[in-house]
CSV table of N, CA, C and O and ligand atoms in Angstrom, one decimal:
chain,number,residue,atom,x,y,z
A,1,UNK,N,-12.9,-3.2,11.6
A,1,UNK,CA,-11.9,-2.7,10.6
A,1,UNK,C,-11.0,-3.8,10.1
A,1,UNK,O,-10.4,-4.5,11.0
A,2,UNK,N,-10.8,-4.0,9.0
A,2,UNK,CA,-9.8,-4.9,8.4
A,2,UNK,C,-8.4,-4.7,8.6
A,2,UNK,O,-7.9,-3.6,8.5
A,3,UNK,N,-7.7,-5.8,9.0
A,3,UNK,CA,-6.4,-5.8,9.5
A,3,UNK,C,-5.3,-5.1,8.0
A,3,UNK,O,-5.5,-5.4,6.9
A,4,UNK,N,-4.4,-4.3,8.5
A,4,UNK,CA,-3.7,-4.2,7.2
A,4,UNK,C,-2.2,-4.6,7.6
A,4,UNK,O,-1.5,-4.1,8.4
A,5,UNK,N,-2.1,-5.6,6.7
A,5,UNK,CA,-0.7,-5.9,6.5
A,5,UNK,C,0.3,-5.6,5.8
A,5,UNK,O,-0.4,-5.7,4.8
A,6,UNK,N,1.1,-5.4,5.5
A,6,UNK,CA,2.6,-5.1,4.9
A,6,UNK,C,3.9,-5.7,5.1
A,6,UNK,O,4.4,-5.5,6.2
A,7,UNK,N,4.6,-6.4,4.3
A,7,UNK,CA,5.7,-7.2,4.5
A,7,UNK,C,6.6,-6.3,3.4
A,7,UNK,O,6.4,-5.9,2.2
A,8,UNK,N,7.4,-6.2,4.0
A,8,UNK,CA,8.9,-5.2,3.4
A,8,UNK,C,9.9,-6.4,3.1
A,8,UNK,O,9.8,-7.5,3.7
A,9,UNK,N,10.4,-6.2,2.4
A,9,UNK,CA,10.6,-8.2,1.4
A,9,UNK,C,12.1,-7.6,0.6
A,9,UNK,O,12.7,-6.6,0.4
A,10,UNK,N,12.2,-8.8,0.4
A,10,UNK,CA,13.4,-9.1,-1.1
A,10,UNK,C,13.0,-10.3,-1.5
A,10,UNK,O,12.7,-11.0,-0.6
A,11,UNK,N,12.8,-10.7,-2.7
A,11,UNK,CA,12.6,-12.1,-2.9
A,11,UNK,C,13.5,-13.1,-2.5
A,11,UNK,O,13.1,-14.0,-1.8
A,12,UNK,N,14.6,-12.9,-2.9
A,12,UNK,CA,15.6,-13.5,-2.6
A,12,UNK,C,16.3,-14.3,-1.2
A,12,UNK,O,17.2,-15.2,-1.1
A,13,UNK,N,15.4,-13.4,-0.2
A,13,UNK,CA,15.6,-13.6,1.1
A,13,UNK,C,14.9,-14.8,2.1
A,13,UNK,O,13.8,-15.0,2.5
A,14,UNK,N,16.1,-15.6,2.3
A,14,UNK,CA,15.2,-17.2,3.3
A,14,UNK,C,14.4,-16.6,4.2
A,14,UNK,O,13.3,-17.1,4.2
A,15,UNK,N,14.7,-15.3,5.4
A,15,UNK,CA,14.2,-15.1,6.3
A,15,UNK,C,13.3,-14.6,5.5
A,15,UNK,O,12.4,-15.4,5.9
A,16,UNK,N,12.6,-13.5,4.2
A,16,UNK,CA,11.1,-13.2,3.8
A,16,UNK,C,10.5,-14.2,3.8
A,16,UNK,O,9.4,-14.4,4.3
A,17,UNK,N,11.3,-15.0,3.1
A,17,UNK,CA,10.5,-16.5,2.7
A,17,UNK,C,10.0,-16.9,3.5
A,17,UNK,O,8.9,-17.2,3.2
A,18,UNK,N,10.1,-17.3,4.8
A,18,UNK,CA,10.3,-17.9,6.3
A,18,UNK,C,8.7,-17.2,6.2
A,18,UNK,O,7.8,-18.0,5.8
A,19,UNK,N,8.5,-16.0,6.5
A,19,UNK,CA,7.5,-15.2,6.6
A,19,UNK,C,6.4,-15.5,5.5
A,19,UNK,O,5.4,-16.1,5.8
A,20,UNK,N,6.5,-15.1,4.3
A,20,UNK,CA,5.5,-15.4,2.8
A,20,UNK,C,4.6,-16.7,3.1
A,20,UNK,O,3.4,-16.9,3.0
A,21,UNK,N,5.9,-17.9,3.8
A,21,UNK,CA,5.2,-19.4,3.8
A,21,UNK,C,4.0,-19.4,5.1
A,21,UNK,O,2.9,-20.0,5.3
A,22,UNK,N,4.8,-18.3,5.8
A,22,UNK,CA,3.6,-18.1,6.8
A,22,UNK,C,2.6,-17.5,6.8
A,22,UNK,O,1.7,-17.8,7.5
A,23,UNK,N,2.6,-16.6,6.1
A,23,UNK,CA,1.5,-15.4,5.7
A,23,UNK,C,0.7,-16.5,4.5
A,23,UNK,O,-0.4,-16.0,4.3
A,24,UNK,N,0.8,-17.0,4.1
A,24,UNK,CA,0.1,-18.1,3.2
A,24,UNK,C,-0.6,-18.9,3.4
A,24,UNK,O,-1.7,-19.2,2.8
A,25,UNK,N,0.1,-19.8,4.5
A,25,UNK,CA,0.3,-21.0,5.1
A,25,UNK,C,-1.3,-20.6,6.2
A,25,UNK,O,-2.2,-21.4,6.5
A,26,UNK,N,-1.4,-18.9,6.6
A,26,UNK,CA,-2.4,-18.9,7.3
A,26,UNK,C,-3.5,-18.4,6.8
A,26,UNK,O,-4.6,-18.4,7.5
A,27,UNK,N,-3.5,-17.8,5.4
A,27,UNK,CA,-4.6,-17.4,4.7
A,27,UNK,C,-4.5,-15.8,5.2
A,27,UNK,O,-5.4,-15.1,5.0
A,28,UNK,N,-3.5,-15.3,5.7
A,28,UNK,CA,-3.7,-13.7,5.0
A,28,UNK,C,-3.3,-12.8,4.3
A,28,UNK,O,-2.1,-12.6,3.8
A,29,UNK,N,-4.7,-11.9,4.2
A,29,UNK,CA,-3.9,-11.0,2.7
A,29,UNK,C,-3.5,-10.0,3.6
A,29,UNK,O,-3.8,-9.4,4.6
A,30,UNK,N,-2.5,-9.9,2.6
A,30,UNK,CA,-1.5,-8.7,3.0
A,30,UNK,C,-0.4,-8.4,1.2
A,30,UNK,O,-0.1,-9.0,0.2
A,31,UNK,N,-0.3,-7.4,1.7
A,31,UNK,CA,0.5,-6.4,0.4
A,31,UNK,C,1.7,-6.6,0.5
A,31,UNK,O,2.1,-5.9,1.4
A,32,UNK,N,2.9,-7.2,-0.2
A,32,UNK,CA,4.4,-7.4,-0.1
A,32,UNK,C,5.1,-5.9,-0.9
A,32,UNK,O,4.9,-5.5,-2.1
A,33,UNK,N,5.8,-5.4,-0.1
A,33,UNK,CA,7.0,-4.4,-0.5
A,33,UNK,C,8.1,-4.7,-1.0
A,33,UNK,O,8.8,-5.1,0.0
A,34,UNK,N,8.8,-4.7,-2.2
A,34,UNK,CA,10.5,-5.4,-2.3
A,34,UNK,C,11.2,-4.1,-2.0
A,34,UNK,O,10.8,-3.1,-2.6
A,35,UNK,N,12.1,-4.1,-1.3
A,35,UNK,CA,12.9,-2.8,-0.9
A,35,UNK,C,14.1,-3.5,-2.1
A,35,UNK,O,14.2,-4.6,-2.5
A,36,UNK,N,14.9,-2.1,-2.4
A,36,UNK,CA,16.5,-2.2,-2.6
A,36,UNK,C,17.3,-1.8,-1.1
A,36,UNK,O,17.4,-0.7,-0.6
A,37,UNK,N,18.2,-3.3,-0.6
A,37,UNK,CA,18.7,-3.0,0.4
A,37,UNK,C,20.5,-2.4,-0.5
A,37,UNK,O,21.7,-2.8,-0.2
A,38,UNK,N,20.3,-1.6,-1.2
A,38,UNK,CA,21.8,-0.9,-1.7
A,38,UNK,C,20.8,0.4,-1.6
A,38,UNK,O,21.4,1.4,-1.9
A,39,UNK,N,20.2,0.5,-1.3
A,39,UNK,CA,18.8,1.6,-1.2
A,39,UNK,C,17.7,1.8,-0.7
A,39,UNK,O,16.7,2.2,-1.2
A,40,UNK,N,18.0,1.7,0.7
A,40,UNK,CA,16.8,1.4,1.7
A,40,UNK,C,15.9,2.5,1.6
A,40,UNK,O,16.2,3.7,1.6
A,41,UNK,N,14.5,1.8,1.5
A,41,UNK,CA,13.5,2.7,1.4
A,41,UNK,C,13.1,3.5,3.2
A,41,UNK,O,13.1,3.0,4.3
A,42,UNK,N,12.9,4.7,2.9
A,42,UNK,CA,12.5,5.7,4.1
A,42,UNK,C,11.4,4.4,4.7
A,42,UNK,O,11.7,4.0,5.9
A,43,UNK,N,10.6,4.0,4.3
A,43,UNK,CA,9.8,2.6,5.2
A,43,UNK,C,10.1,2.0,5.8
A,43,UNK,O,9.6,1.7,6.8
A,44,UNK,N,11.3,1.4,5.3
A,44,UNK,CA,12.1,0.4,6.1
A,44,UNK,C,13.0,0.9,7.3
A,44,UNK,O,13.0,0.5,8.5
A,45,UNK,N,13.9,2.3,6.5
A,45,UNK,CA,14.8,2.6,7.8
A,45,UNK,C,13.6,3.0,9.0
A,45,UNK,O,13.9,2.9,10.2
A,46,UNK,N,12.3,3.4,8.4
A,46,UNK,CA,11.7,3.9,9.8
A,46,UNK,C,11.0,3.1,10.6
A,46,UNK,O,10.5,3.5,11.7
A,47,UNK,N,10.8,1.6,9.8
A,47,UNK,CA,10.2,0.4,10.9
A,47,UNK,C,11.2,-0.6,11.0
A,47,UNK,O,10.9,-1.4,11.8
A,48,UNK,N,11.9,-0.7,10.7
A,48,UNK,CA,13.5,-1.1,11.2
A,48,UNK,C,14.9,-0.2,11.5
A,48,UNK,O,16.0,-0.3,11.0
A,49,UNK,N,14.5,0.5,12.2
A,49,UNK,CA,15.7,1.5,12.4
A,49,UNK,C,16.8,1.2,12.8
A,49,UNK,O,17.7,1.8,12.2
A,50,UNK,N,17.3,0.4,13.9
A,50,UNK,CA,18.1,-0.3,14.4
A,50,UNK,C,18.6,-1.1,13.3
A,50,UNK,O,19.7,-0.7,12.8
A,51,UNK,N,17.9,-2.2,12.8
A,51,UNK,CA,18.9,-3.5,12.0
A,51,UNK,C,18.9,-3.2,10.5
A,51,UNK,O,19.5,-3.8,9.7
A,52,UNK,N,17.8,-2.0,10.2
A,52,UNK,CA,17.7,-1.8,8.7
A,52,UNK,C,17.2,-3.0,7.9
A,52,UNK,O,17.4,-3.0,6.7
A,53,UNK,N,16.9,-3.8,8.3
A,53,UNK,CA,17.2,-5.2,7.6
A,53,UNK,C,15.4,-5.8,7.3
A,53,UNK,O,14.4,-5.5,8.0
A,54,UNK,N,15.5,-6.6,6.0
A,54,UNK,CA,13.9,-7.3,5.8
A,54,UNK,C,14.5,-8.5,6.1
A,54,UNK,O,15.6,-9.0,6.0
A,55,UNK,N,12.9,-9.1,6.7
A,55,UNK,CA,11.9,-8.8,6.6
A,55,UNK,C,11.5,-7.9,7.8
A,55,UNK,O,12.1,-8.0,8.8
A,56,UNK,N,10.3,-7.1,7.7
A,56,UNK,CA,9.7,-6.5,8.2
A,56,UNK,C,8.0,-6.5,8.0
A,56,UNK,O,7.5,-6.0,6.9
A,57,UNK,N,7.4,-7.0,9.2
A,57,UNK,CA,5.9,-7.3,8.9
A,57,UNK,C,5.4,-5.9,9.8
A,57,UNK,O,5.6,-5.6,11.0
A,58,UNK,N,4.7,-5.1,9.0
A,58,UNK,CA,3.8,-4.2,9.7
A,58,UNK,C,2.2,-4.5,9.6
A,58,UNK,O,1.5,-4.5,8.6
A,59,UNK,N,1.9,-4.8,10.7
A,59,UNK,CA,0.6,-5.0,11.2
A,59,UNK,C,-0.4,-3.6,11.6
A,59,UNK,O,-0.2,-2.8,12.6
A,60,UNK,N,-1.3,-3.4,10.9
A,60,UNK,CA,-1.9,-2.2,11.4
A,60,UNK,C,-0.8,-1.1,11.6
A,60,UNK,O,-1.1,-0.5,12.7
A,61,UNK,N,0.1,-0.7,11.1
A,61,UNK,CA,1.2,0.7,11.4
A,61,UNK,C,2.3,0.6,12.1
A,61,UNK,O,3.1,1.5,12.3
A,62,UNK,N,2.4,-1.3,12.5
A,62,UNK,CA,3.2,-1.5,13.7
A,62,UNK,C,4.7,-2.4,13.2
A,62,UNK,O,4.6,-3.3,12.4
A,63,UNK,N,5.2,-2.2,13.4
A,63,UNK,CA,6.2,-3.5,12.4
A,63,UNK,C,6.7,-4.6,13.6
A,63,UNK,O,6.8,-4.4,14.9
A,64,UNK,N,7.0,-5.4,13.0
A,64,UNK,CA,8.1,-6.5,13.9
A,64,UNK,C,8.5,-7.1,12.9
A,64,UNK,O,8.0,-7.4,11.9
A,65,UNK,N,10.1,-7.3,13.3
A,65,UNK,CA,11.5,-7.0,12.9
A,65,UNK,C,11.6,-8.4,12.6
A,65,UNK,O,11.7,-8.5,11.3
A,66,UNK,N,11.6,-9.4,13.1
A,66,UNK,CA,12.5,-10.8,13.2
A,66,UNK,C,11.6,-11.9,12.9
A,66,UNK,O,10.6,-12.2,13.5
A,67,UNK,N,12.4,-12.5,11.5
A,67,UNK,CA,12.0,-13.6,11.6
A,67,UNK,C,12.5,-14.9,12.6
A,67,UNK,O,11.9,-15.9,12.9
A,68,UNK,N,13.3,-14.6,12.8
A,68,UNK,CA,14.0,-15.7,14.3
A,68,UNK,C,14.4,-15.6,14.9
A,68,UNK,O,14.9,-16.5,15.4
A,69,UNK,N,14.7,-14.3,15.6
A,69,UNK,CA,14.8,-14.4,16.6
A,69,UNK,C,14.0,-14.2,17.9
A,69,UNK,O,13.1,-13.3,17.7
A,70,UNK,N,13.9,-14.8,19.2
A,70,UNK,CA,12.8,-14.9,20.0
A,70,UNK,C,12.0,-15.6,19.5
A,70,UNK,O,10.8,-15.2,19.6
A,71,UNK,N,12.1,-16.7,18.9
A,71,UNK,CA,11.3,-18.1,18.3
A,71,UNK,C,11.0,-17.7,17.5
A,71,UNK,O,9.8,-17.3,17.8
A,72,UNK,N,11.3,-17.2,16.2
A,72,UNK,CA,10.4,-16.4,15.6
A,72,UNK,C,9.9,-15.4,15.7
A,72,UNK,O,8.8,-15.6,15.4
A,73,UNK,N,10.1,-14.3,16.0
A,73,UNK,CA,8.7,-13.3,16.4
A,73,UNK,C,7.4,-13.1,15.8
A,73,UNK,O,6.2,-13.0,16.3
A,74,UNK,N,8.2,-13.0,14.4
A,74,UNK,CA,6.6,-12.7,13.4
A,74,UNK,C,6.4,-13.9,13.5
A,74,UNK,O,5.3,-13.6,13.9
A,75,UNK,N,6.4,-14.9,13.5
A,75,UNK,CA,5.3,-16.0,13.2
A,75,UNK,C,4.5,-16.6,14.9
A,75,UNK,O,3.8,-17.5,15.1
A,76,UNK,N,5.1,-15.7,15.7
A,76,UNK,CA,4.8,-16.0,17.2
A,76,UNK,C,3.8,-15.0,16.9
A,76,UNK,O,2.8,-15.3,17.3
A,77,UNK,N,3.8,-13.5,16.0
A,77,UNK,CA,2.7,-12.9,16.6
A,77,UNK,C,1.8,-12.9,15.2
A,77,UNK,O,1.0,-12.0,15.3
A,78,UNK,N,1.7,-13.6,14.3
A,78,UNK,CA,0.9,-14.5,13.3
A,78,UNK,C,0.0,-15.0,14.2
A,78,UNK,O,-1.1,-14.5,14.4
A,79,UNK,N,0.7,-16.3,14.8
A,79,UNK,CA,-0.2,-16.6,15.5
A,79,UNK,C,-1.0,-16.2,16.6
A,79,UNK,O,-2.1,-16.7,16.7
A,80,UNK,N,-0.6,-15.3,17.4
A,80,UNK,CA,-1.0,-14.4,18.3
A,80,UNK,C,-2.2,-13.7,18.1
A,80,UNK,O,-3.1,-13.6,19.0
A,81,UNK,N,-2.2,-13.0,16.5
A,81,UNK,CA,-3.2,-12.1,16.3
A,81,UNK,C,-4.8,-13.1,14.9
A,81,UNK,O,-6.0,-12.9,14.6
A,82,UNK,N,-3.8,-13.8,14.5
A,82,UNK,CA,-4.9,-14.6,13.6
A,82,UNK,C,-4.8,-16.1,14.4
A,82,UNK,O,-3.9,-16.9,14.2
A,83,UNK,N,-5.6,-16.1,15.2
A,83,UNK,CA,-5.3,-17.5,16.2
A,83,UNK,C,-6.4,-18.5,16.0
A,83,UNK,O,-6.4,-19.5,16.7
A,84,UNK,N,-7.4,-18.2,14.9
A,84,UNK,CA,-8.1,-19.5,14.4
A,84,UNK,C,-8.0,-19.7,12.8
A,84,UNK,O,-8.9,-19.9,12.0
A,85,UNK,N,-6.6,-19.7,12.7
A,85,UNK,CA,-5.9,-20.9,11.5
A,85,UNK,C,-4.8,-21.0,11.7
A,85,UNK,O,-4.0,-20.2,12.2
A,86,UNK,N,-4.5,-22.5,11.2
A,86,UNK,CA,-3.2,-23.0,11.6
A,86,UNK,C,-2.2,-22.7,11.9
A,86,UNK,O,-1.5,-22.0,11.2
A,87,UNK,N,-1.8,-23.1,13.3
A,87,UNK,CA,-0.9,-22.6,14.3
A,87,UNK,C,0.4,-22.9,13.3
A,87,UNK,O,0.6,-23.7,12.4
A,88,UNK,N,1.3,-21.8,13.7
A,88,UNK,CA,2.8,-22.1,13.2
A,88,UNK,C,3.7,-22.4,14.0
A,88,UNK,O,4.8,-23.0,13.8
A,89,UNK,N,3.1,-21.8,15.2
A,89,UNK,CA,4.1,-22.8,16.2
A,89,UNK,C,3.3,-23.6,17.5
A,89,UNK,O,2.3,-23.2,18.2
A,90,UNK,N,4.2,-25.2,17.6
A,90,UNK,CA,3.5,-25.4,18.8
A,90,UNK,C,3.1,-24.8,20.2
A,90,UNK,O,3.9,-24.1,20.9
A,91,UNK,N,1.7,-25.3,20.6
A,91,UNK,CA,1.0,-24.6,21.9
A,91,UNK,C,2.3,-24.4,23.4
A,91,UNK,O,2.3,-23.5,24.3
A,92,UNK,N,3.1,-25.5,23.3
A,92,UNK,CA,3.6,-26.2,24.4
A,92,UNK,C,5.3,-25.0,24.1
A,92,UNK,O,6.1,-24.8,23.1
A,93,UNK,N,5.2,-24.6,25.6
A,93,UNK,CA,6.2,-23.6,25.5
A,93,UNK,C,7.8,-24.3,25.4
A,93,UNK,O,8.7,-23.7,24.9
A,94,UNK,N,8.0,-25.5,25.7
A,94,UNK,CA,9.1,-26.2,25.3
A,94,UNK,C,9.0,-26.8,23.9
A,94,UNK,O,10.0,-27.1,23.3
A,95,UNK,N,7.7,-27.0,23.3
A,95,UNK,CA,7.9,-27.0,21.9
A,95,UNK,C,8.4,-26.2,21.0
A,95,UNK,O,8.9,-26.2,19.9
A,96,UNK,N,8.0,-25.5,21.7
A,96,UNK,CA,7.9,-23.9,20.8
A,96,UNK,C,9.4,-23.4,21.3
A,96,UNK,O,9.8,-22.3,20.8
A,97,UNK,N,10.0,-23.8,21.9
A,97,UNK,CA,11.7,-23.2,21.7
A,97,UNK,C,12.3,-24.2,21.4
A,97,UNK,O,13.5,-24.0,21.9
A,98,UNK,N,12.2,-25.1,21.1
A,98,UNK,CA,12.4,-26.9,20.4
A,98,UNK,C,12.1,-26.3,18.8
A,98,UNK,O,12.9,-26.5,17.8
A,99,UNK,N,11.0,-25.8,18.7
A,99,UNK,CA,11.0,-25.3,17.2
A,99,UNK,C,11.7,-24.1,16.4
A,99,UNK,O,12.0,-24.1,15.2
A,100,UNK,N,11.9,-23.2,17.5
A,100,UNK,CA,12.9,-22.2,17.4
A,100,UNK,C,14.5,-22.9,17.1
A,100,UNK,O,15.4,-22.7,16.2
A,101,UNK,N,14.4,-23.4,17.6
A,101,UNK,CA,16.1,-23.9,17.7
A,101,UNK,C,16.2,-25.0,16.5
A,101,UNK,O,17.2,-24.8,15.8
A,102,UNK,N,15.4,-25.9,16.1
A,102,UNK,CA,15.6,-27.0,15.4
A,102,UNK,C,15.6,-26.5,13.9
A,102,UNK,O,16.5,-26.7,13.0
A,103,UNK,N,14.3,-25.4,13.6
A,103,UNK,CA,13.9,-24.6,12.1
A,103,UNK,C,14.9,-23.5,12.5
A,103,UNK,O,15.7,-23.8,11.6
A,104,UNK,N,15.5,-22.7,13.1
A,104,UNK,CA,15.8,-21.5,13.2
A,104,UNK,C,17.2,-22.0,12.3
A,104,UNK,O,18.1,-21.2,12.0
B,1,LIG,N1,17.4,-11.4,12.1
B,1,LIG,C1,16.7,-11.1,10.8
B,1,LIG,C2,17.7,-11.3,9.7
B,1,LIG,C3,17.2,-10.6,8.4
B,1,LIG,C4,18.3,-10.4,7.4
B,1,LIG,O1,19.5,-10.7,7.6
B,1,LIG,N2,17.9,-9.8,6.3
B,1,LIG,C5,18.9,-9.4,5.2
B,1,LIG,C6,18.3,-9.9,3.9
B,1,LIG,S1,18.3,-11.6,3.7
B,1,LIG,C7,19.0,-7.9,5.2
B,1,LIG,O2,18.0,-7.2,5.2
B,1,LIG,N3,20.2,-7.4,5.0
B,1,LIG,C8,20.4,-6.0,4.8
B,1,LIG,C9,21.6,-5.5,5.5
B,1,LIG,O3,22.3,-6.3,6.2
B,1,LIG,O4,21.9,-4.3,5.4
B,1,LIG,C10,15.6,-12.1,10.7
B,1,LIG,O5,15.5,-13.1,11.4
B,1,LIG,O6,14.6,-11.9,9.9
């Protein structure tokens, strides 16, 4: 079954961006949503319920919330789940919170 993606977006947003360069950067398709945050869409408050806030990548029905925090999340589980094209973060668990901290 084909993976379905969804990114809940603003254009305008560094942290979407953060994500788009990644979702690109690894070759997948996925469908972008622009919410009005003066008007959060029922999608958003229901896969971000807590921070309300984009971006929001839902994977298969699932969302995850953050572009930075926890090294990234979405681009930790980018790589996680499409793990044969280019890594976005390094292998080496001190690089990889060296990368968090330095880009974050
Ligand atoms: N911790 C989030 C921050 C995301 C964030 O601040 N998004 C802003 C748009 S740039 C937002 O949705 N703001 C809506 C609000 O605060 O109600 C991340 O790393 O992605």
């Amino acid at each position: 079954m084909a993976d379905e993606v969804v990114l809940l977006d603003l254009w305008p947003s560094i942290f979407g961006m953060r994500v788009r360069i990644a979702l690109v950067g690894k070759g997948i398709k996925h469908e972008s949503k622009e919410d009005d945050l003066r008007n959060k869409s029922d999608l958003l408050l229901k896969m971000n319920p807590v921070y309300k806030k984009v971006p929001v990548l839902i994977h298969n029905g699932k969302p995850v919330c953050d572009s930075l925090i926890d090294h990234r999340s979405v681009h930790r589980r980018l790589d996680e789940v499409w793990n044969d094209s280019s890594p976005l973060l390094p292998s080496d668990p001190y690089h990889r919170a060296h990368a968090g901290q330095v880009l974050g």
